[in-house]
Short mmCIF file of C-alpha atoms in Angstrom, two decimals:
data_model
loop_
_atom_site.label_atom_id
_atom_site.label_comp_id
_atom_site.label_asym_id
_atom_site.label_seq_id
_atom_site.Cartn_x
_atom_site.Cartn_y
_atom_site.Cartn_z
CA LYS A 283 -128.75 1.06 59.20
CA PHE A 284 -130.73 -2.11 59.24
CA TYR A 285 -129.58 -5.69 58.91
CA HIS A 286 -132.00 -8.59 59.04
CA THR A 287 -131.89 -12.39 58.70
CA VAL A 288 -134.86 -14.74 58.36
CA PRO A 289 -135.39 -18.53 58.03
CA GLN A 290 -135.48 -18.20 54.22
CA LEU A 291 -131.68 -17.81 54.47
CA TRP A 292 -130.87 -14.33 53.31
CA VAL A 293 -129.59 -11.07 54.78
CA LEU A 294 -130.97 -7.59 54.09
CA TYR A 295 -128.77 -4.51 54.38
CA PHE A 296 -129.97 -0.91 54.51
CA GLY A 297 -127.49 1.96 54.84
CA MET A 298 -127.78 5.73 54.60
CA THR A 299 -125.25 7.85 52.72
CA ARG A 300 -124.98 11.01 54.85
CA ALA A 301 -121.54 11.54 56.40
CA SER A 302 -121.07 14.17 59.11
CA CYS A 303 -118.17 15.72 61.01
CA LYS A 304 -119.24 17.02 64.42
CA GLY A 305 -122.05 19.45 63.56
CA LEU A 306 -121.45 19.60 59.81
CA ILE A 307 -122.64 17.39 56.97
CA CYS A 308 -119.49 16.56 55.02
CA CYS A 309 -120.82 14.34 52.24
CA PRO A 310 -124.42 13.48 51.33
CA ILE A 311 -123.52 10.60 48.99
CA SER A 312 -120.87 8.63 50.89
CA GLN A 313 -120.56 4.87 50.41
CA LYS A 314 -121.03 3.28 53.85
CA ILE A 315 -121.69 -0.28 52.68
CA MET A 316 -118.55 -1.91 51.33
CA PRO A 317 -118.44 -5.40 49.79
CA ILE A 318 -115.45 -7.44 50.95
CA HIS A 319 -116.05 -10.35 48.58
CA SER A 320 -119.00 -11.89 46.75
CA HIS A 321 -120.72 -13.09 49.95
CA LEU A 322 -119.49 -10.66 52.64
CA VAL A 323 -120.60 -7.04 53.10
CA VAL A 324 -119.44 -4.58 55.78
CA ASN A 325 -121.21 -1.41 56.90
CA ILE A 326 -119.37 1.42 58.64
CA SER A 327 -120.51 3.90 61.28
CA GLY A 328 -118.56 6.49 63.24
CA SER A 329 -115.30 7.93 61.94
CA GLY A 330 -115.77 7.36 58.22
CA ALA A 331 -112.14 7.79 57.15
CA ASP A 332 -110.87 5.36 59.79
CA CYS A 333 -113.61 2.86 58.97
CA MET A 334 -112.78 2.86 55.27
CA LEU A 335 -109.10 2.38 56.04
CA TRP A 336 -109.78 -0.65 58.22
CA GLU A 337 -112.17 -2.13 55.67
CA ARG A 338 -109.45 -1.95 53.02
CA ILE A 339 -107.03 -3.65 55.39
CA LEU A 340 -109.63 -6.31 56.20
CA THR A 341 -110.19 -6.92 52.48
CA CYS A 342 -106.46 -7.48 51.94
CA GLU A 343 -106.13 -9.79 54.95
CA MET A 344 -109.12 -11.89 53.91
CA ARG A 345 -107.80 -12.16 50.38
CA LEU A 346 -104.42 -13.31 51.70
CA TYR A 347 -106.15 -15.86 53.92
CA GLN A 348 -108.07 -17.21 50.92
CA LEU A 349 -104.89 -17.51 48.85
CA ARG A 350 -103.01 -19.30 51.64
CA HIS A 351 -105.72 -21.71 52.77
CA ARG A 352 -107.78 -21.96 49.55
CA LYS A 353 -110.98 -21.16 51.40
CA ARG A 354 -112.73 -18.04 52.61
CA LEU A 355 -112.55 -16.85 56.18
CA SER A 356 -115.90 -17.14 57.96
CA VAL A 357 -117.76 -14.05 59.15
CA ASN A 358 -116.97 -15.01 62.75
CA GLY A 359 -113.29 -15.19 61.87
CA ALA A 360 -113.50 -11.90 59.99
CA ALA A 361 -115.21 -10.25 62.97
CA LYS A 362 -112.54 -11.58 65.33
CA LEU A 363 -109.77 -10.44 63.00
CA LEU A 364 -111.26 -6.96 62.68
CA SER A 365 -111.77 -6.76 66.45
CA MET A 366 -108.13 -7.65 67.10
CA MET A 367 -106.98 -5.02 64.60
CA LEU A 368 -109.20 -2.31 66.11
CA HIS A 369 -108.50 -3.06 69.79
CA PRO A 370 -105.23 -1.05 70.00
CA PHE A 371 -107.09 1.97 68.57
CA LYS A 372 -109.99 2.30 70.99
CA ASP A 373 -110.43 6.06 70.53
CA GLN A 374 -111.19 5.91 66.81
CA ASN A 375 -114.96 5.53 67.35
CA THR A 376 -115.49 3.02 64.56
CA LYS A 377 -118.44 0.64 64.41
CA ASN A 378 -118.79 -2.10 61.82
CA VAL A 379 -121.46 -4.64 60.97
CA LEU A 380 -120.38 -7.70 58.99
CA SER A 381 -122.94 -9.79 57.14
CA THR A 382 -122.36 -12.86 55.04
CA PHE A 383 -123.94 -16.02 53.72
CA GLY A 384 -121.67 -18.98 54.41
CA GLY A 385 -122.14 -22.43 52.97
CA ARG A 386 -123.02 -24.54 56.01
CA SER A 387 -123.24 -21.71 58.52
CA GLY A 388 -125.92 -19.87 56.56
CA PRO A 389 -126.55 -16.15 57.09
CA ARG A 390 -124.62 -14.40 59.85
CA VAL A 391 -124.66 -10.82 61.17
CA CYS A 392 -121.88 -9.61 63.50
CA TYR A 393 -121.27 -6.23 65.14
CA VAL A 394 -117.70 -5.08 65.83
CA CYS A 395 -116.75 -1.90 67.73
CA SER A 396 -113.37 -0.18 67.99
CA ASP A 397 -113.11 -1.10 71.69
CA GLY A 398 -113.00 -4.79 70.73
CA LEU A 399 -116.66 -5.58 71.39
CA GLN A 400 -118.19 -8.34 69.24
CA LEU A 401 -121.89 -9.12 69.09
CA LYS A 402 -123.91 -11.59 67.04
CA GLY A 403 -127.54 -10.95 66.29
CA GLU A 404 -130.45 -11.40 63.95
CA MET A 405 -131.36 -7.71 63.74
CA ILE A 406 -128.74 -4.99 64.30
CA SER A 407 -128.91 -1.24 63.80
CA VAL A 408 -125.97 1.13 64.33
CA GLY A 409 -125.42 4.86 64.00
CA SER A 410 -126.94 8.00 65.47
CA GLY A 411 -130.39 7.18 64.10
CA SER A 412 -130.47 3.67 65.59
CA PRO A 413 -132.84 4.46 68.52
CA TYR A 414 -135.48 5.72 66.10
CA ALA A 415 -134.97 2.77 63.76
CA TYR A 416 -135.25 0.27 66.61
CA ALA A 417 -138.58 1.79 67.63
CA VAL A 418 -140.03 0.68 64.29
CA LEU A 419 -138.12 -2.59 64.01
CA ASP A 420 -139.06 -3.88 67.45
CA ASP A 421 -142.72 -3.26 66.70
CA GLY A 422 -142.86 -4.78 63.23
CA TRP A 423 -140.17 -7.46 63.09
CA ARG A 424 -141.16 -11.12 63.24
CA TRP A 425 -139.85 -14.46 62.07
CA GLY A 426 -140.91 -15.73 58.67
CA MET A 427 -141.04 -12.37 56.90
CA THR A 428 -140.78 -12.33 53.12
CA VAL A 429 -138.23 -10.21 51.30
CA ASP A 430 -140.85 -7.61 50.34
CA GLU A 431 -142.14 -7.40 53.92
CA ALA A 432 -138.61 -6.99 55.29
CA VAL A 433 -137.82 -4.30 52.71
CA ALA A 434 -141.00 -2.40 53.61
CA LEU A 435 -140.20 -2.61 57.33
CA ALA A 436 -136.61 -1.50 56.76
CA ARG A 437 -137.76 1.46 54.66
CA GLU A 438 -140.10 2.52 57.46
CA ALA A 439 -137.28 2.27 60.02
CA VAL A 440 -134.85 4.21 57.84
CA PHE A 441 -137.47 6.84 57.02
CA ARG A 442 -138.17 7.45 60.73
CA ALA A 443 -134.43 7.66 61.46
CA THR A 444 -133.87 10.21 58.69
CA HIS A 445 -136.87 12.24 59.87
CA TRP A 446 -135.82 12.53 63.52
CA ASP A 447 -132.02 12.39 63.32
CA ALA A 448 -130.18 15.33 61.76
CA TYR A 449 -127.10 13.24 60.98
CA SER A 450 -129.02 10.58 59.06
CA GLY A 451 -130.54 11.04 55.67
CA ASN A 452 -130.02 11.69 51.98
CA ASN A 453 -129.88 8.48 49.93
CA VAL A 454 -130.35 4.89 51.01
CA ASP A 455 -128.45 1.85 49.74
CA LEU A 456 -129.88 -1.67 49.88
CA PHE A 457 -127.91 -4.92 49.64
CA HIS A 458 -129.57 -8.33 49.51
CA ILE A 459 -127.27 -11.26 50.37
CA THR A 460 -128.21 -14.84 49.48
CA ALA A 461 -126.38 -18.10 48.79
CA HIS A 462 -125.61 -16.74 45.31
CA GLY A 463 -123.88 -13.64 46.68
CA TRP A 464 -124.85 -10.04 47.34
CA ARG A 465 -127.06 -7.99 45.05
CA ARG A 466 -127.41 -4.22 45.21
CA ARG A 467 -130.64 -2.41 44.48
CA ASP A 468 -130.94 1.08 43.06
CA ARG A 469 -130.14 3.93 45.44
CA GLU A 470 -133.21 5.87 46.55
CA ASP A 471 -134.07 8.98 48.54
CA LEU A 472 -136.83 8.39 51.08
CA LYS A 473 -137.16 12.01 52.16
CA GLU A 474 -138.40 13.02 48.73
CA ASP A 475 -140.89 10.17 48.63
CA ARG A 476 -144.01 11.94 49.88
CA GLN A 477 -146.27 9.16 48.70
CA TYR A 478 -144.32 6.72 50.84
CA ASN A 479 -144.69 9.04 53.84
CA ALA A 480 -148.46 9.06 53.44
CA PHE A 481 -148.48 5.29 52.96
CA PHE A 482 -146.39 4.91 56.11
CA GLN A 483 -148.80 6.99 58.19
CA ILE A 484 -151.78 4.95 56.96
CA ASN A 485 -150.04 1.66 57.80
CA ILE A 486 -149.17 2.88 61.29
CA CYS A 487 -152.77 3.90 61.96
CA ASN A 488 -154.10 0.58 60.69
CA HIS A 489 -151.54 -1.34 62.73
CA ARG A 490 -152.49 0.50 65.92
CA LEU A 491 -156.19 -0.01 65.28
CA ASN A 492 -155.66 -3.73 64.80
CA LYS A 493 -153.94 -3.93 68.18
CA LEU A 494 -156.89 -2.37 70.00
CA ASP A 495 -159.30 -4.79 71.64
CA PHE A 496 -162.82 -3.56 71.02
CA PRO A 497 -165.66 -5.10 73.10
#
């Protein structure tokens, strides 16, 4: 999964749909990215059933907060609330990434683990394929990227993760969050995109050649 913020004030969400149970693939088309409201999206990783339960509870709590205070809870508040709810259940192995676009706060990305850990970042990847995704993201990420450039980089990272990790794959969901709310793109399957694989290999070769210093 890939989450990215840039100075143009938007957040990009990539999530794979393969759900596994130990050594078995349970569902190839699971929904791991769950919208909480029009400007907040949560991605789940780990124990899928437990994650979905806590996301439903978080949705109810945030709706109650909005009704009581007539304003939405910030992503930092939502992350703290989710962390406090998950802390008594440390053994559930649930990992969540919350992304939103607040009015004055702008785009925010927060990572919450079942042990109570909270992290804020500009680029976060979670799941079993994260090490392979980070290998691509660390090499290609930079400030000032356009939406198309960020989408291309995220597709490369997800494609590498699905290629090397057995528990990552099948379809890919993409959410684009701006000041107007989140927008979902069509679901796609990168493993069947052979033309993209060839394009990826060419880009990697060109990128490595450009880094070489010839006399």
